[in-house]
Amino acid sequence: IAGKGIPGLEHLHIWISIPFCFAYTLALLGNCTLLFIIRADTALHEPMYLFLAMLAAIDLVLSSTTLPKILAIFWFRDQEINFYACLVQMFFLHSFSIMESAVLLAMAFDRYVAICKPLHYTTVLTGPLITKIGMAAVARAVTLTTPPPFLLRRFHYCRGPVIAHCYCEHMAVVRLACGDTRFNNIYGIAVAVFIVVLDLLFVILSYIFILQAVLQLASQEARYKAFGTCMSHIGAILAFYTPVVISSIMHRVARRAAPHVHILLAIFYLLFPPMINPIIYGVKTKQIRDHVLGLFQRKDV
């Protein structure tokens, strides 16, 4: 199988690779820094930061699953990928996207308990529960994304070996297959809708309860402080779900749009959250901000 890159923009691949390479470098540096800071400081071994560490680890895998190969296509025209390597890339890509959605939901639950039931925070969000949440996120993702690669193995591929994409996305591979692919089509859409709708619904419910609790606080300063603890998480949710929703709308509203529009959106969806999440949490979270500044000050000394 070969990845075509961005059809229609092949002559601009080198120029397009510059912002992608910059964003990937930022994602690597930012998420590795977050993991280092959270691991090094025992004061940050709290539920909120443990979930943030999960998010950073997922973002590292998610971006590293696809971006090195995309850059190889752009820089060296290394378009070929082994069929089984393609299926592995697809599995990691989709499973870690589902894990990220689950961790964002867990972080919404964390903020709900912290603001609505502050006296029970330490007794509810215990270490074993956080471990179970992490394991449940992995189990759900693996269960939902294991069938497609096995289903794709049984098809004969008579529509050529070239994917009109930069990476092995489920539907891009399905389009090359001959035979009855209806189940694959329905399964792919059903999983996407199930994850986005279900997780977003629970996130929105959490924030309805949080908003009610915040509005009941006596002073405006207390309200501002309570809701301020949620701003980083809201930013991460918007960074993850906005490209998903925009891409979904574009696929339905602008079906006749040039293929490169959809592909650029798909890459943006993969790269934007891993790049922006460390910046959001670094700027908005005082403990992390102080640590980053401390690291730079030590270097200056």
JSON list of C-alpha atoms in Angstrom, two decimals, residues 54-247:
[
{"chain": "A", "resi": 54, "resn": "MET", "atom": "CA", "xyz": [-2.45, 9.99, 30.75]},
{"chain": "A", "resi": 55, "resn": "LEU", "atom": "CA", "xyz": [-3.53, 12.65, 28.24]},
{"chain": "A", "resi": 56, "resn": "ALA", "atom": "CA", "xyz": [0.10, 13.62, 27.53]},
{"chain": "A", "resi": 57, "resn": "ALA", "atom": "CA", "xyz": [1.14, 9.97, 27.00]},
{"chain": "A", "resi": 58, "resn": "ILE", "atom": "CA", "xyz": [-1.82, 9.37, 24.65]},
{"chain": "A", "resi": 59, "resn": "ASP", "atom": "CA", "xyz": [-1.01, 12.55, 22.69]},
{"chain": "A", "resi": 60, "resn": "LEU", "atom": "CA", "xyz": [2.62, 11.41, 22.28]},
{"chain": "A", "resi": 61, "resn": "VAL", "atom": "CA", "xyz": [1.55, 8.04, 20.84]},
{"chain": "A", "resi": 62, "resn": "LEU", "atom": "CA", "xyz": [-1.23, 9.57, 18.72]},
{"chain": "A", "resi": 63, "resn": "SER", "atom": "CA", "xyz": [1.05, 12.09, 17.00]},
{"chain": "A", "resi": 64, "resn": "SER", "atom": "CA", "xyz": [4.03, 9.69, 16.71]},
{"chain": "A", "resi": 65, "resn": "THR", "atom": "CA", "xyz": [1.86, 7.01, 15.09]},
{"chain": "A", "resi": 66, "resn": "THR", "atom": "CA", "xyz": [1.28, 9.15, 12.01]},
{"chain": "A", "resi": 67, "resn": "LEU", "atom": "CA", "xyz": [3.49, 12.27, 11.78]},
{"chain": "A", "resi": 68, "resn": "PRO", "atom": "CA", "xyz": [6.89, 10.58, 11.15]},
{"chain": "A", "resi": 69, "resn": "LYS", "atom": "CA", "xyz": [5.42, 8.68, 8.18]},
{"chain": "A", "resi": 70, "resn": "ILE", "atom": "CA", "xyz": [3.63, 11.83, 6.89]},
{"chain": "A", "resi": 71, "resn": "LEU", "atom": "CA", "xyz": [6.91, 13.78, 7.05]},
{"chain": "A", "resi": 72, "resn": "ALA", "atom": "CA", "xyz": [8.70, 10.89, 5.26]},
{"chain": "A", "resi": 73, "resn": "ILE", "atom": "CA", "xyz": [6.12, 11.18, 2.44]},
{"chain": "A", "resi": 74, "resn": "PHE", "atom": "CA", "xyz": [6.60, 14.96, 2.26]},
{"chain": "A", "resi": 75, "resn": "TRP", "atom": "CA", "xyz": [10.41, 14.98, 2.47]},
{"chain": "A", "resi": 76, "resn": "PHE", "atom": "CA", "xyz": [11.61, 11.74, 0.86]},
{"chain": "A", "resi": 77, "resn": "ARG", "atom": "CA", "xyz": [8.54, 10.64, -1.15]},
{"chain": "A", "resi": 78, "resn": "ASP", "atom": "CA", "xyz": [8.64, 7.45, 0.90]},
{"chain": "A", "resi": 79, "resn": "GLN", "atom": "CA", "xyz": [5.03, 6.59, 0.12]},
{"chain": "A", "resi": 80, "resn": "GLU", "atom": "CA", "xyz": [5.03, 2.81, 0.58]},
{"chain": "A", "resi": 81, "resn": "ILE", "atom": "CA", "xyz": [3.83, 1.10, 3.73]},
{"chain": "A", "resi": 82, "resn": "ASN", "atom": "CA", "xyz": [3.47, -2.64, 4.33]},
{"chain": "A", "resi": 83, "resn": "PHE", "atom": "CA", "xyz": [-0.21, -3.72, 4.44]},
{"chain": "A", "resi": 84, "resn": "TYR", "atom": "CA", "xyz": [0.11, -5.11, 7.99]},
{"chain": "A", "resi": 85, "resn": "ALA", "atom": "CA", "xyz": [2.04, -2.01, 9.13]},
{"chain": "A", "resi": 86, "resn": "CYS", "atom": "CA", "xyz": [-0.86, -0.01, 7.69]},
{"chain": "A", "resi": 87, "resn": "LEU", "atom": "CA", "xyz": [-3.36, -2.00, 9.78]},
{"chain": "A", "resi": 88, "resn": "VAL", "atom": "CA", "xyz": [-1.21, -1.53, 12.91]},
{"chain": "A", "resi": 89, "resn": "GLN", "atom": "CA", "xyz": [-1.06, 2.23, 12.27]},
{"chain": "A", "resi": 90, "resn": "MET", "atom": "CA", "xyz": [-4.84, 2.27, 11.84]},
{"chain": "A", "resi": 91, "resn": "PHE", "atom": "CA", "xyz": [-5.34, 0.37, 15.11]},
{"chain": "A", "resi": 92, "resn": "PHE", "atom": "CA", "xyz": [-3.10, 2.73, 17.11]},
{"chain": "A", "resi": 93, "resn": "LEU", "atom": "CA", "xyz": [-4.57, 5.82, 15.49]},
{"chain": "A", "resi": 94, "resn": "HIS", "atom": "CA", "xyz": [-8.20, 4.97, 16.21]},
{"chain": "A", "resi": 95, "resn": "SER", "atom": "CA", "xyz": [-7.69, 3.30, 19.60]},
{"chain": "A", "resi": 96, "resn": "PHE", "atom": "CA", "xyz": [-5.66, 6.19, 21.04]},
{"chain": "A", "resi": 97, "resn": "SER", "atom": "CA", "xyz": [-8.20, 8.72, 19.71]},
{"chain": "A", "resi": 98, "resn": "ILE", "atom": "CA", "xyz": [-10.90, 6.82, 21.62]},
{"chain": "A", "resi": 99, "resn": "MET", "atom": "CA", "xyz": [-8.66, 6.72, 24.72]},
{"chain": "A", "resi": 100, "resn": "GLU", "atom": "CA", "xyz": [-8.16, 10.49, 24.54]},
{"chain": "A", "resi": 101, "resn": "SER", "atom": "CA", "xyz": [-11.93, 11.01, 24.47]},
{"chain": "A", "resi": 102, "resn": "ALA", "atom": "CA", "xyz": [-12.27, 8.73, 27.54]},
{"chain": "A", "resi": 103, "resn": "VAL", "atom": "CA", "xyz": [-9.55, 10.59, 29.48]},
{"chain": "A", "resi": 104, "resn": "LEU", "atom": "CA", "xyz": [-11.20, 13.95, 28.70]},
{"chain": "A", "resi": 105, "resn": "LEU", "atom": "CA", "xyz": [-14.44, 12.50, 30.08]},
{"chain": "A", "resi": 106, "resn": "ALA", "atom": "CA", "xyz": [-12.58, 11.29, 33.21]},
{"chain": "A", "resi": 107, "resn": "MET", "atom": "CA", "xyz": [-11.15, 14.80, 33.64]},
{"chain": "A", "resi": 108, "resn": "ALA", "atom": "CA", "xyz": [-14.68, 16.22, 33.48]},
{"chain": "A", "resi": 109, "resn": "PHE", "atom": "CA", "xyz": [-15.67, 13.78, 36.25]},
{"chain": "A", "resi": 110, "resn": "ASP", "atom": "CA", "xyz": [-12.61, 14.92, 38.25]},
{"chain": "A", "resi": 111, "resn": "ARG", "atom": "CA", "xyz": [-13.68, 18.59, 37.96]},
{"chain": "A", "resi": 112, "resn": "TYR", "atom": "CA", "xyz": [-17.28, 17.65, 38.86]},
{"chain": "A", "resi": 113, "resn": "VAL", "atom": "CA", "xyz": [-16.19, 15.93, 42.09]},
{"chain": "A", "resi": 114, "resn": "ALA", "atom": "CA", "xyz": [-13.71, 18.73, 42.94]},
{"chain": "A", "resi": 115, "resn": "ILE", "atom": "CA", "xyz": [-16.34, 21.48, 42.64]},
{"chain": "A", "resi": 116, "resn": "CYS", "atom": "CA", "xyz": [-19.65, 19.77, 43.46]},
{"chain": "A", "resi": 117, "resn": "LYS", "atom": "CA", "xyz": [-18.41, 17.38, 46.18]},
{"chain": "A", "resi": 118, "resn": "PRO", "atom": "CA", "xyz": [-15.13, 18.92, 47.43]},
{"chain": "A", "resi": 119, "resn": "LEU", "atom": "CA", "xyz": [-15.27, 17.23, 50.88]},
{"chain": "A", "resi": 120, "resn": "HIS", "atom": "CA", "xyz": [-15.40, 13.79, 49.23]},
{"chain": "A", "resi": 121, "resn": "TYR", "atom": "CA", "xyz": [-12.73, 14.48, 46.58]},
{"chain": "A", "resi": 122, "resn": "THR", "atom": "CA", "xyz": [-9.93, 12.43, 48.17]},
{"chain": "A", "resi": 123, "resn": "THR", "atom": "CA", "xyz": [-12.23, 9.59, 49.20]},
{"chain": "A", "resi": 124, "resn": "VAL", "atom": "CA", "xyz": [-13.93, 9.31, 45.77]},
{"chain": "A", "resi": 125, "resn": "LEU", "atom": "CA", "xyz": [-10.95, 9.77, 43.44]},
{"chain": "A", "resi": 126, "resn": "THR", "atom": "CA", "xyz": [-8.59, 7.27, 45.01]},
{"chain": "A", "resi": 127, "resn": "GLY", "atom": "CA", "xyz": [-5.53, 5.72, 43.35]},
{"chain": "A", "resi": 128, "resn": "PRO", "atom": "CA", "xyz": [-7.29, 2.39, 42.65]},
{"chain": "A", "resi": 129, "resn": "LEU", "atom": "CA", "xyz": [-10.25, 4.18, 41.03]},
{"chain": "A", "resi": 130, "resn": "ILE", "atom": "CA", "xyz": [-7.94, 6.23, 38.77]},
{"chain": "A", "resi": 131, "resn": "THR", "atom": "CA", "xyz": [-6.17, 2.98, 37.76]},
{"chain": "A", "resi": 132, "resn": "LYS", "atom": "CA", "xyz": [-9.56, 1.36, 36.98]},
{"chain": "A", "resi": 133, "resn": "ILE", "atom": "CA", "xyz": [-10.63, 4.39, 34.91]},
{"chain": "A", "resi": 134, "resn": "GLY", "atom": "CA", "xyz": [-7.37, 4.19, 32.93]},
{"chain": "A", "resi": 135, "resn": "MET", "atom": "CA", "xyz": [-7.79, 0.44, 32.37]},
{"chain": "A", "resi": 136, "resn": "ALA", "atom": "CA", "xyz": [-11.45, 0.91, 31.33]},
{"chain": "A", "resi": 137, "resn": "ALA", "atom": "CA", "xyz": [-10.40, 3.60, 28.80]},
{"chain": "A", "resi": 138, "resn": "VAL", "atom": "CA", "xyz": [-7.81, 1.21, 27.30]},
{"chain": "A", "resi": 139, "resn": "ALA", "atom": "CA", "xyz": [-10.20, -1.77, 27.31]},
{"chain": "A", "resi": 140, "resn": "ARG", "atom": "CA", "xyz": [-13.00, 0.18, 25.59]},
{"chain": "A", "resi": 141, "resn": "ALA", "atom": "CA", "xyz": [-10.65, 1.53, 22.92]},
{"chain": "A", "resi": 142, "resn": "VAL", "atom": "CA", "xyz": [-9.02, -1.86, 22.19]},
{"chain": "A", "resi": 143, "resn": "THR", "atom": "CA", "xyz": [-12.40, -3.66, 22.09]},
{"chain": "A", "resi": 144, "resn": "LEU", "atom": "CA", "xyz": [-13.88, -1.17, 19.61]},
{"chain": "A", "resi": 145, "resn": "THR", "atom": "CA", "xyz": [-10.85, -0.88, 17.32]},
{"chain": "A", "resi": 146, "resn": "THR", "atom": "CA", "xyz": [-9.71, -4.53, 17.13]},
{"chain": "A", "resi": 147, "resn": "PRO", "atom": "CA", "xyz": [-12.42, -5.79, 14.66]},
{"chain": "A", "resi": 148, "resn": "PRO", "atom": "CA", "xyz": [-11.74, -3.41, 11.68]},
{"chain": "A", "resi": 149, "resn": "PRO", "atom": "CA", "xyz": [-8.13, -4.55, 10.96]},
{"chain": "A", "resi": 150, "resn": "PHE", "atom": "CA", "xyz": [-9.20, -8.21, 11.06]},
{"chain": "A", "resi": 151, "resn": "LEU", "atom": "CA", "xyz": [-12.23, -7.47, 8.85]},
{"chain": "A", "resi": 152, "resn": "LEU", "atom": "CA", "xyz": [-10.01, -5.63, 6.36]},
{"chain": "A", "resi": 153, "resn": "ARG", "atom": "CA", "xyz": [-7.66, -8.63, 6.04]},
{"chain": "A", "resi": 154, "resn": "ARG", "atom": "CA", "xyz": [-10.37, -10.74, 4.37]},
{"chain": "A", "resi": 155, "resn": "PHE", "atom": "CA", "xyz": [-10.92, -8.35, 1.43]},
{"chain": "A", "resi": 156, "resn": "HIS", "atom": "CA", "xyz": [-9.34, -8.49, -1.99]},
{"chain": "A", "resi": 157, "resn": "TYR", "atom": "CA", "xyz": [-7.94, -5.08, -2.98]},
{"chain": "A", "resi": 158, "resn": "CYS", "atom": "CA", "xyz": [-8.59, -4.54, -6.68]},
{"chain": "A", "resi": 159, "resn": "ARG", "atom": "CA", "xyz": [-8.87, -0.73, -6.75]},
{"chain": "A", "resi": 160, "resn": "GLY", "atom": "CA", "xyz": [-5.13, -0.17, -6.71]},
{"chain": "A", "resi": 161, "resn": "PRO", "atom": "CA", "xyz": [-2.69, 0.02, -3.81]},
{"chain": "A", "resi": 162, "resn": "VAL", "atom": "CA", "xyz": [-2.71, 3.83, -3.38]},
{"chain": "A", "resi": 163, "resn": "ILE", "atom": "CA", "xyz": [-4.56, 5.45, -0.46]},
{"chain": "A", "resi": 164, "resn": "ALA", "atom": "CA", "xyz": [-5.69, 9.00, -1.22]},
{"chain": "A", "resi": 165, "resn": "HIS", "atom": "CA", "xyz": [-4.47, 10.05, 2.22]},
{"chain": "A", "resi": 166, "resn": "CYS", "atom": "CA", "xyz": [-1.32, 10.66, 4.29]},
{"chain": "A", "resi": 167, "resn": "TYR", "atom": "CA", "xyz": [-1.96, 7.81, 6.73]},
{"chain": "A", "resi": 168, "resn": "CYS", "atom": "CA", "xyz": [-3.93, 4.58, 7.09]},
{"chain": "A", "resi": 169, "resn": "GLU", "atom": "CA", "xyz": [-7.33, 5.74, 8.18]},
{"chain": "A", "resi": 170, "resn": "HIS", "atom": "CA", "xyz": [-10.07, 3.07, 8.31]},
{"chain": "A", "resi": 171, "resn": "MET", "atom": "CA", "xyz": [-12.38, 4.46, 5.62]},
{"chain": "A", "resi": 172, "resn": "ALA", "atom": "CA", "xyz": [-9.46, 5.32, 3.28]},
{"chain": "A", "resi": 173, "resn": "VAL", "atom": "CA", "xyz": [-8.43, 1.62, 3.28]},
{"chain": "A", "resi": 174, "resn": "VAL", "atom": "CA", "xyz": [-12.04, 0.41, 2.96]},
{"chain": "A", "resi": 175, "resn": "ARG", "atom": "CA", "xyz": [-12.40, 2.44, -0.27]},
{"chain": "A", "resi": 176, "resn": "LEU", "atom": "CA", "xyz": [-9.68, 0.30, -1.90]},
{"chain": "A", "resi": 177, "resn": "ALA", "atom": "CA", "xyz": [-11.43, -2.99, -1.06]},
{"chain": "A", "resi": 178, "resn": "CYS", "atom": "CA", "xyz": [-13.64, -4.96, -3.41]},
{"chain": "A", "resi": 179, "resn": "GLY", "atom": "CA", "xyz": [-16.68, -6.83, -2.21]},
{"chain": "A", "resi": 180, "resn": "ASP", "atom": "CA", "xyz": [-19.38, -5.97, 0.29]},
{"chain": "A", "resi": 181, "resn": "THR", "atom": "CA", "xyz": [-17.92, -3.32, 2.62]},
{"chain": "A", "resi": 182, "resn": "ARG", "atom": "CA", "xyz": [-21.27, -2.21, 4.10]},
{"chain": "A", "resi": 183, "resn": "PHE", "atom": "CA", "xyz": [-20.52, -3.67, 7.53]},
{"chain": "A", "resi": 184, "resn": "ASN", "atom": "CA", "xyz": [-17.17, -1.84, 7.69]},
{"chain": "A", "resi": 185, "resn": "ASN", "atom": "CA", "xyz": [-18.85, 1.42, 6.68]},
{"chain": "A", "resi": 186, "resn": "ILE", "atom": "CA", "xyz": [-21.65, 1.06, 9.24]},
{"chain": "A", "resi": 187, "resn": "TYR", "atom": "CA", "xyz": [-19.28, -0.11, 11.99]},
{"chain": "A", "resi": 188, "resn": "GLY", "atom": "CA", "xyz": [-16.90, 2.83, 11.44]},
{"chain": "A", "resi": 189, "resn": "ILE", "atom": "CA", "xyz": [-19.70, 5.40, 11.57]},
{"chain": "A", "resi": 190, "resn": "ALA", "atom": "CA", "xyz": [-21.42, 3.70, 14.55]},
{"chain": "A", "resi": 191, "resn": "VAL", "atom": "CA", "xyz": [-18.22, 3.69, 16.66]},
{"chain": "A", "resi": 192, "resn": "ALA", "atom": "CA", "xyz": [-17.47, 7.35, 15.82]},
{"chain": "A", "resi": 193, "resn": "VAL", "atom": "CA", "xyz": [-21.02, 8.46, 16.69]},
{"chain": "A", "resi": 194, "resn": "PHE", "atom": "CA", "xyz": [-21.12, 6.30, 19.83]},
{"chain": "A", "resi": 195, "resn": "ILE", "atom": "CA", "xyz": [-17.85, 7.74, 21.18]},
{"chain": "A", "resi": 196, "resn": "VAL", "atom": "CA", "xyz": [-18.39, 11.40, 20.27]},
{"chain": "A", "resi": 197, "resn": "VAL", "atom": "CA", "xyz": [-22.07, 11.57, 21.27]},
{"chain": "A", "resi": 198, "resn": "LEU", "atom": "CA", "xyz": [-21.81, 9.49, 24.46]},
{"chain": "A", "resi": 199, "resn": "ASP", "atom": "CA", "xyz": [-18.61, 11.08, 25.80]},
{"chain": "A", "resi": 200, "resn": "LEU", "atom": "CA", "xyz": [-19.64, 14.62, 24.87]},
{"chain": "A", "resi": 201, "resn": "LEU", "atom": "CA", "xyz": [-23.07, 14.09, 26.46]},
{"chain": "A", "resi": 202, "resn": "PHE", "atom": "CA", "xyz": [-21.51, 13.10, 29.80]},
{"chain": "A", "resi": 203, "resn": "VAL", "atom": "CA", "xyz": [-18.98, 15.96, 29.59]},
{"chain": "A", "resi": 204, "resn": "ILE", "atom": "CA", "xyz": [-21.82, 18.46, 29.01]},
{"chain": "A", "resi": 205, "resn": "LEU", "atom": "CA", "xyz": [-23.83, 16.94, 31.89]},
{"chain": "A", "resi": 206, "resn": "SER", "atom": "CA", "xyz": [-20.80, 17.31, 34.19]},
{"chain": "A", "resi": 207, "resn": "TYR", "atom": "CA", "xyz": [-20.48, 20.97, 33.27]},
{"chain": "A", "resi": 208, "resn": "ILE", "atom": "CA", "xyz": [-24.20, 21.63, 33.81]},
{"chain": "A", "resi": 209, "resn": "PHE", "atom": "CA", "xyz": [-23.78, 20.36, 37.41]},
{"chain": "A", "resi": 210, "resn": "ILE", "atom": "CA", "xyz": [-20.51, 22.29, 37.80]},
{"chain": "A", "resi": 211, "resn": "LEU", "atom": "CA", "xyz": [-22.16, 25.51, 36.58]},
{"chain": "A", "resi": 212, "resn": "GLN", "atom": "CA", "xyz": [-25.05, 25.04, 39.03]},
{"chain": "A", "resi": 213, "resn": "ALA", "atom": "CA", "xyz": [-22.60, 24.53, 41.91]},
{"chain": "A", "resi": 214, "resn": "VAL", "atom": "CA", "xyz": [-20.45, 27.54, 40.90]},
{"chain": "A", "resi": 215, "resn": "LEU", "atom": "CA", "xyz": [-23.46, 29.87, 40.63]},
{"chain": "A", "resi": 216, "resn": "GLN", "atom": "CA", "xyz": [-24.51, 28.91, 44.17]},
{"chain": "A", "resi": 217, "resn": "LEU", "atom": "CA", "xyz": [-21.19, 30.14, 45.64]},
{"chain": "A", "resi": 218, "resn": "ALA", "atom": "CA", "xyz": [-21.55, 33.30, 47.73]},
{"chain": "A", "resi": 219, "resn": "SER", "atom": "CA", "xyz": [-18.80, 35.57, 46.40]},
{"chain": "A", "resi": 220, "resn": "GLN", "atom": "CA", "xyz": [-17.92, 36.41, 42.80]},
{"chain": "A", "resi": 221, "resn": "GLU", "atom": "CA", "xyz": [-14.25, 35.76, 43.58]},
{"chain": "A", "resi": 222, "resn": "ALA", "atom": "CA", "xyz": [-15.04, 32.20, 44.74]},
{"chain": "A", "resi": 223, "resn": "ARG", "atom": "CA", "xyz": [-17.07, 31.61, 41.57]},
{"chain": "A", "resi": 224, "resn": "TYR", "atom": "CA", "xyz": [-14.26, 32.90, 39.38]},
{"chain": "A", "resi": 225, "resn": "LYS", "atom": "CA", "xyz": [-11.68, 30.76, 41.21]},
{"chain": "A", "resi": 226, "resn": "ALA", "atom": "CA", "xyz": [-13.83, 27.60, 41.06]},
{"chain": "A", "resi": 227, "resn": "PHE", "atom": "CA", "xyz": [-14.60, 27.94, 37.37]},
{"chain": "A", "resi": 228, "resn": "GLY", "atom": "CA", "xyz": [-10.98, 28.97, 36.67]},
{"chain": "A", "resi": 229, "resn": "THR", "atom": "CA", "xyz": [-9.88, 25.43, 37.62]},
{"chain": "A", "resi": 230, "resn": "CYS", "atom": "CA", "xyz": [-11.99, 24.13, 34.71]},
{"chain": "A", "resi": 231, "resn": "MET", "atom": "CA", "xyz": [-10.69, 26.47, 31.99]},
{"chain": "A", "resi": 232, "resn": "SER", "atom": "CA", "xyz": [-7.73, 24.24, 30.99]},
{"chain": "A", "resi": 233, "resn": "HIS", "atom": "CA", "xyz": [-10.02, 21.22, 30.66]},
{"chain": "A", "resi": 234, "resn": "ILE", "atom": "CA", "xyz": [-12.58, 23.19, 28.61]},
{"chain": "A", "resi": 235, "resn": "GLY", "atom": "CA", "xyz": [-9.73, 24.29, 26.31]},
{"chain": "A", "resi": 236, "resn": "ALA", "atom": "CA", "xyz": [-8.58, 20.66, 25.89]},
{"chain": "A", "resi": 237, "resn": "ILE", "atom": "CA", "xyz": [-12.16, 19.53, 25.11]},
{"chain": "A", "resi": 238, "resn": "LEU", "atom": "CA", "xyz": [-12.56, 22.27, 22.49]},
{"chain": "A", "resi": 239, "resn": "ALA", "atom": "CA", "xyz": [-9.14, 21.41, 20.99]},
{"chain": "A", "resi": 240, "resn": "PHE", "atom": "CA", "xyz": [-10.11, 17.72, 20.65]},
{"chain": "A", "resi": 241, "resn": "TYR", "atom": "CA", "xyz": [-13.78, 17.84, 19.65]},
{"chain": "A", "resi": 242, "resn": "THR", "atom": "CA", "xyz": [-13.92, 21.01, 17.48]},
{"chain": "A", "resi": 243, "resn": "PRO", "atom": "CA", "xyz": [-11.79, 19.55, 14.62]},
{"chain": "A", "resi": 244, "resn": "VAL", "atom": "CA", "xyz": [-13.84, 16.30, 14.85]},
{"chain": "A", "resi": 245, "resn": "VAL", "atom": "CA", "xyz": [-17.14, 18.19, 14.50]},
{"chain": "A", "resi": 246, "resn": "ILE", "atom": "CA", "xyz": [-15.81, 20.50, 11.74]},
{"chain": "A", "resi": 247, "resn": "SER", "atom": "CA", "xyz": [-14.42, 17.51, 9.80]}
]
